PDB file of C-alpha atoms in Angstrom:
ATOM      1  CA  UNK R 125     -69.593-173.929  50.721  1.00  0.00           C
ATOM      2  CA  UNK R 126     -67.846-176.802  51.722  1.00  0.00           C
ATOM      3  CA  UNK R 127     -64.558-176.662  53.326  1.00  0.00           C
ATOM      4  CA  UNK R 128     -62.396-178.582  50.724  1.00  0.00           C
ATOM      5  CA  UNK R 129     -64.157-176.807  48.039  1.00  0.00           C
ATOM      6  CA  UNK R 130     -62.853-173.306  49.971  1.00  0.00           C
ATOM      7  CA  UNK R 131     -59.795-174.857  50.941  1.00  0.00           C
ATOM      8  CA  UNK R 132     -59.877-175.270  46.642  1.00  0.00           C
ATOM      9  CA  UNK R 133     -60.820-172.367  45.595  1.00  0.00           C
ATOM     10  CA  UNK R 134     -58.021-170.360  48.621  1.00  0.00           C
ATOM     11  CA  UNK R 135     -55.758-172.360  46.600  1.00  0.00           C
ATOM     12  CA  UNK R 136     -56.513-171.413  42.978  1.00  0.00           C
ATOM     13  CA  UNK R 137     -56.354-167.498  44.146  1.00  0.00           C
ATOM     14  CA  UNK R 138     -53.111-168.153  45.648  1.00  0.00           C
ATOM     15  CA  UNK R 139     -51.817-169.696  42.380  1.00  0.00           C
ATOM     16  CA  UNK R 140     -52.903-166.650  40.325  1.00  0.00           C
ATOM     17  CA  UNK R 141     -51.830-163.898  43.017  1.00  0.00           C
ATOM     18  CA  UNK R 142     -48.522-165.294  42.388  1.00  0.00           C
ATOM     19  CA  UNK R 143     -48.487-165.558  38.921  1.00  0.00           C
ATOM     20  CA  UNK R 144     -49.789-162.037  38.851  1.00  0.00           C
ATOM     21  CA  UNK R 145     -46.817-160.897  41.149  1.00  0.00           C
ATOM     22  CA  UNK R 146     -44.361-163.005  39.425  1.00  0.00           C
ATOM     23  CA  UNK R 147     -41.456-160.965  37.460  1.00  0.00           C
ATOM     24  CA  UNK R 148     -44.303-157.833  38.076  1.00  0.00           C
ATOM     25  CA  UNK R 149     -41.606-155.565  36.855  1.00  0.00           C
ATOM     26  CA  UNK R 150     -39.625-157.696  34.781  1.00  0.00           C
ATOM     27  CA  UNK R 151     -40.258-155.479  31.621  1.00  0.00           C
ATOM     28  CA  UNK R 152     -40.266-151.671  32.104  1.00  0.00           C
ATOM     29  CA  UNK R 153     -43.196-149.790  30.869  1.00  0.00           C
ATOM     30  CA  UNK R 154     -43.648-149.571  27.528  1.00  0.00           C
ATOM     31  CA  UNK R 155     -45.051-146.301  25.373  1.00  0.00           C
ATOM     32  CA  UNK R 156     -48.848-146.535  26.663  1.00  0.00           C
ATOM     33  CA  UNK R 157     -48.147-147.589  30.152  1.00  0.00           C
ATOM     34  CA  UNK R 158     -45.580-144.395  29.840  1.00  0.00           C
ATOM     35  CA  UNK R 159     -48.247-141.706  28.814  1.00  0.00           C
ATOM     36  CA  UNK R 160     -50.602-143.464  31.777  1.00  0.00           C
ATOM     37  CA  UNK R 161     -48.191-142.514  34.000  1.00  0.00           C
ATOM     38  CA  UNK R 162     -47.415-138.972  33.208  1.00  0.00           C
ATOM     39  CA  UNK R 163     -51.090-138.177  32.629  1.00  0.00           C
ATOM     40  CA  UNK R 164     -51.472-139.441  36.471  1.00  0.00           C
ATOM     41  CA  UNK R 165     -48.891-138.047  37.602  1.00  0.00           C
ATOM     42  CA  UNK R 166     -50.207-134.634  37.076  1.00  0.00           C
ATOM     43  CA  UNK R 167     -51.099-132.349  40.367  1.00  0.00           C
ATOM     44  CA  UNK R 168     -54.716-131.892  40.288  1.00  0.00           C
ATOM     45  CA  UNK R 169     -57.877-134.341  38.946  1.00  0.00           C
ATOM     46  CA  UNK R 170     -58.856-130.891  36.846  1.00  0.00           C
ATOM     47  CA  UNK R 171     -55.746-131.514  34.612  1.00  0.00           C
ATOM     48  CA  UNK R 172     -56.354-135.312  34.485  1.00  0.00           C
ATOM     49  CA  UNK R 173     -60.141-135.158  33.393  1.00  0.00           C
ATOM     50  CA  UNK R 174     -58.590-132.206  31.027  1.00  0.00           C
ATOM     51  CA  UNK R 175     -55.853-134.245  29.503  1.00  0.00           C
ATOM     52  CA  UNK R 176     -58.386-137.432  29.314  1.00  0.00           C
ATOM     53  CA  UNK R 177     -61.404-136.153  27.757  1.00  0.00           C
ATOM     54  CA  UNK R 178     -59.376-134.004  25.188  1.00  0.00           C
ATOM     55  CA  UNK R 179     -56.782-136.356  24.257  1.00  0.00           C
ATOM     56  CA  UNK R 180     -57.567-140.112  24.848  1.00  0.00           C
ATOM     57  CA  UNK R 181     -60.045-142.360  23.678  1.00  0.00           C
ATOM     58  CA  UNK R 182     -60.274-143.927  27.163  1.00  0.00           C
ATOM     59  CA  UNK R 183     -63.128-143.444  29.579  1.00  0.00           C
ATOM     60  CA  UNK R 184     -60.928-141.337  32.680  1.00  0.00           C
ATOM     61  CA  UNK R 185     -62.027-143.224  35.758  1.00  0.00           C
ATOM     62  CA  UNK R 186     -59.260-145.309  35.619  1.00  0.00           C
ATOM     63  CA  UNK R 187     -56.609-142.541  35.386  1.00  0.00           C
ATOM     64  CA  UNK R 188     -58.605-141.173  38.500  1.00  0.00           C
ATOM     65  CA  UNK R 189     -58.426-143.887  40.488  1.00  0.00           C
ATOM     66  CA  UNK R 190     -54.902-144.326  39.951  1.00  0.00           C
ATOM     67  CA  UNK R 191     -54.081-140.294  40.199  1.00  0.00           C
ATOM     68  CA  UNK R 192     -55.130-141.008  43.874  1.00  0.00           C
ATOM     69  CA  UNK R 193     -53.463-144.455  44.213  1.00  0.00           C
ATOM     70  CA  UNK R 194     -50.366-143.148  43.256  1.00  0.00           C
ATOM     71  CA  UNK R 195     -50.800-139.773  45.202  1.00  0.00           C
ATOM     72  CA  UNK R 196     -51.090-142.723  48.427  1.00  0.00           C
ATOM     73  CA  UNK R 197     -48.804-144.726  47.242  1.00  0.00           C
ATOM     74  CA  UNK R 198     -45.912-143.649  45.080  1.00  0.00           C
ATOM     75  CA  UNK R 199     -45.093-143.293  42.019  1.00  0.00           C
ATOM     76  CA  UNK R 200     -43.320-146.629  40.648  1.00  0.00           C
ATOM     77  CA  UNK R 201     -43.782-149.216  38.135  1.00  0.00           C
ATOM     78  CA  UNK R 202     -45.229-151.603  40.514  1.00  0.00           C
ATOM     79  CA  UNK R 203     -47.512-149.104  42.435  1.00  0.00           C
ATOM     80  CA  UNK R 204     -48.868-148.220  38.371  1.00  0.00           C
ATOM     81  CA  UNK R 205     -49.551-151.194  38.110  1.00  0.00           C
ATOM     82  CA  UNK R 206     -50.670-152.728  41.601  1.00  0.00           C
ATOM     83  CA  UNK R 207     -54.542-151.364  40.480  1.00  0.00           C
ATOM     84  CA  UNK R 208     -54.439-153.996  37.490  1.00  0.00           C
ATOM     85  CA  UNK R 209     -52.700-156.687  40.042  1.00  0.00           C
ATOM     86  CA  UNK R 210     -55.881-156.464  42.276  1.00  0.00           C
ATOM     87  CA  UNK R 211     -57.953-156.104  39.804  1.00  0.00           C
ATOM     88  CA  UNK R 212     -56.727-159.409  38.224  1.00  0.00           C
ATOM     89  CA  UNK R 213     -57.267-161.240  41.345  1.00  0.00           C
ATOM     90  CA  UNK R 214     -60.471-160.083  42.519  1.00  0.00           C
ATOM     91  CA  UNK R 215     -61.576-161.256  38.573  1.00  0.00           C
ATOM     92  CA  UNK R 216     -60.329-164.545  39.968  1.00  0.00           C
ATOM     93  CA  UNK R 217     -62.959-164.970  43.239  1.00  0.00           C
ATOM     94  CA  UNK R 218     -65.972-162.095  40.672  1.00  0.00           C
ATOM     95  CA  UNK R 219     -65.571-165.437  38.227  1.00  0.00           C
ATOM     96  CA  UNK R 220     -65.833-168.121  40.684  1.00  0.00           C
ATOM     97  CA  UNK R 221     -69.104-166.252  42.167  1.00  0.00           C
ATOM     98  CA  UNK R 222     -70.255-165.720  38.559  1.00  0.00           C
ATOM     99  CA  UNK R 223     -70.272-169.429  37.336  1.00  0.00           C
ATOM    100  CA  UNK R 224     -71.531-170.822  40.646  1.00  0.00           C
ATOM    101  CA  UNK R 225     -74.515-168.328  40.220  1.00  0.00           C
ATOM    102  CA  UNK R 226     -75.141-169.553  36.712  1.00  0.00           C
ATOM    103  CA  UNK R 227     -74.142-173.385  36.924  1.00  0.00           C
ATOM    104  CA  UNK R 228     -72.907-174.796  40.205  1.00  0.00           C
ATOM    105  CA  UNK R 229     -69.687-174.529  42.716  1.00  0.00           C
ATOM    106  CA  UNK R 230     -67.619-176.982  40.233  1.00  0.00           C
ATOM    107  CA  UNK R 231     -68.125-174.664  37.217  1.00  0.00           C
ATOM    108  CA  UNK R 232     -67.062-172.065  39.644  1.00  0.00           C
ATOM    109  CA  UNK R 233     -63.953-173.643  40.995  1.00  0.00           C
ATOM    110  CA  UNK R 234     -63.440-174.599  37.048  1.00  0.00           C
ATOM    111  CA  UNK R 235     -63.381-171.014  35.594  1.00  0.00           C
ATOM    112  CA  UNK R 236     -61.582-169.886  38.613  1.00  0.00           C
ATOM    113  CA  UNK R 237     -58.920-171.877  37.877  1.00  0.00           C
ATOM    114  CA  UNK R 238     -58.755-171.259  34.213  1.00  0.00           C
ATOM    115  CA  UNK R 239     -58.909-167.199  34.780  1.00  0.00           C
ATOM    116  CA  UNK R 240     -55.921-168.090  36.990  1.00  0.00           C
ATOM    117  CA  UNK R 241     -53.477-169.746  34.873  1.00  0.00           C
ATOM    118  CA  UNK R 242     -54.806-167.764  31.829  1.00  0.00           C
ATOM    119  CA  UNK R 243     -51.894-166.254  29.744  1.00  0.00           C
ATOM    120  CA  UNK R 244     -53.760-162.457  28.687  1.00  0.00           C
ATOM    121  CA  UNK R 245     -55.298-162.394  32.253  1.00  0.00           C
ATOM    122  CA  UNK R 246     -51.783-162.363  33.714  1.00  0.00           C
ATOM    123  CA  UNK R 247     -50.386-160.367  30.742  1.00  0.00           C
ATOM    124  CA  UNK R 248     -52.820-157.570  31.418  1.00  0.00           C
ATOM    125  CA  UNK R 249     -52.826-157.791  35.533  1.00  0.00           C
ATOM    126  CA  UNK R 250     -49.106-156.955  34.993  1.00  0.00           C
ATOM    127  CA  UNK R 251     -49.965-153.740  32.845  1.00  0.00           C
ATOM    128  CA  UNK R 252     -50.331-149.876  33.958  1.00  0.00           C
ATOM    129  CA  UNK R 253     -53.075-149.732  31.795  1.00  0.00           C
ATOM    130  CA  UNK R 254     -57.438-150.665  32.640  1.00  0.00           C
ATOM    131  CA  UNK R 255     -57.732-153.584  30.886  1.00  0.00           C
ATOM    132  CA  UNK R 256     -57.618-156.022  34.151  1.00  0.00           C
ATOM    133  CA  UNK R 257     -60.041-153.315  35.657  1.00  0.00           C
ATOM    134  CA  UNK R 258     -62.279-153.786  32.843  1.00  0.00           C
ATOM    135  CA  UNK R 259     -63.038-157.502  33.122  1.00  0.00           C
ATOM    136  CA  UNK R 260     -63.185-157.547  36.552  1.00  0.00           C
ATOM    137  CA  UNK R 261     -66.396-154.746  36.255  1.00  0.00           C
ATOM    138  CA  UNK R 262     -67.352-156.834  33.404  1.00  0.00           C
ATOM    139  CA  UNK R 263     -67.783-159.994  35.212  1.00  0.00           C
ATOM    140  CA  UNK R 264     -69.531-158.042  38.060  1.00  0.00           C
ATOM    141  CA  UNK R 265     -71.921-156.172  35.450  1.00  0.00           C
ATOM    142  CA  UNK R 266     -72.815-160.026  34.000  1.00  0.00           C
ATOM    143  CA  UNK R 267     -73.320-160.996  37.753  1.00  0.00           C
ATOM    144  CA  UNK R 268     -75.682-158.081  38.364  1.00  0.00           C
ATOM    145  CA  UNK R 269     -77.285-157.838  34.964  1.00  0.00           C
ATOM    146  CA  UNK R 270     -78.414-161.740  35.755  1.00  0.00           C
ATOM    147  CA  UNK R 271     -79.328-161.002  39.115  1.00  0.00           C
ATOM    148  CA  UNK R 272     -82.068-157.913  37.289  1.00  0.00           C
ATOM    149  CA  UNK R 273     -82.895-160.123  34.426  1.00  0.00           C
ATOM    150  CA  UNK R 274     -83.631-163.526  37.488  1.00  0.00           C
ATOM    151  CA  UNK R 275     -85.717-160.682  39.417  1.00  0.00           C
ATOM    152  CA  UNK R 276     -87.912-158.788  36.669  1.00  0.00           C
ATOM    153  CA  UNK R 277     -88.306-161.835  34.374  1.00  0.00           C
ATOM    154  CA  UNK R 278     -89.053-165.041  36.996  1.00  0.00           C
ATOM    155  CA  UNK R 279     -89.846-162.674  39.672  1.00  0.00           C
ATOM    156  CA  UNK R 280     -87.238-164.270  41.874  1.00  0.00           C
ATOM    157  CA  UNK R 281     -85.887-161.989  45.117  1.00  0.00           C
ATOM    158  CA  UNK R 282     -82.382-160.228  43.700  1.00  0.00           C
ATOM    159  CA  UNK R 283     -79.444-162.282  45.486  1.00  0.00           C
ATOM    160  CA  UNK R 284     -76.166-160.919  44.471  1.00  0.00           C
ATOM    161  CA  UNK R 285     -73.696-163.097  45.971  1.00  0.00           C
ATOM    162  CA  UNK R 286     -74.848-167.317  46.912  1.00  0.00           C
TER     163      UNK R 286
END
């Protein structure tokens, strides 16, 4: 990679960490985000897989992972929501990788930037709630799925990351 081109793309991740951070808890946490919370905030992982798999619709890693983040942590509205925060900017460099696998290191810098200044992106990065965590594994399960599909159907060696 090229040093304006990381110098770029350094820049484009700073933009949306900020605008991720920005006015983080500038609304307080609404019904959802509220249940999320107490369902975390419960003593053992027992009574969160209990609560989770009886009760909500939603897959319970991500009330795991932030049971123990906020165990760590604290309890506050920005520690709920620092997991979607990080997961919103790590989407930002998982996209950039993505696209320069599949097209080339200005498609890369492109959709990094977009993902970046995106409205929902931000929206969700700035909820207590999985969606940023979901399509930051989604762009990672399209960047592995391509790296299988590369290997078992042109017999190419797998290559995660360029």
């Amino acid at each position: 990679m090229k040093k304006n081109n990381l110098i770029l793309l350094l820049v484009i991740i700073i933009v949306g960490s900020f605008l991720r951070f920005y006015k983080l808890n500038y609304q307080s946490l609404w019904l959802d985000e509220l249940v999320t919370m107490t369902v975390v905030d419960l003593p053992t992982v027992a009574d969160v897989l209990k609560i989770t798999t009886d009760a909500d619709i939603h897959p319970p890693g991500f009330y795991i992972l932030l049971h123990y983040w906020i165990k760590t942590f604290g309890n506050t509205e920005t520690q709920l929501k620092m997991i979607s925060v990080i997961a919103g900017i790590l989407s930002i460099i998982a996209i950039y990788f993505l696209a320069k696998k599949l097209f080339s290191w200005k498609e890369g810098l492109i959709s990094a930037a977009i993902l970046s200044v995106a409205w929902f992106p931000i929206y969700y990065s700035q909820e207590a709630r999985a969606y940023s965590l979901l399509l930051f594994c989604s762009i990672l399960s399209v960047m592995f799925y391509w790296e299988i599909f590369q290997k078992f159907y042109f017999d190419k060696p797998l290559k995660i990351i360029n």
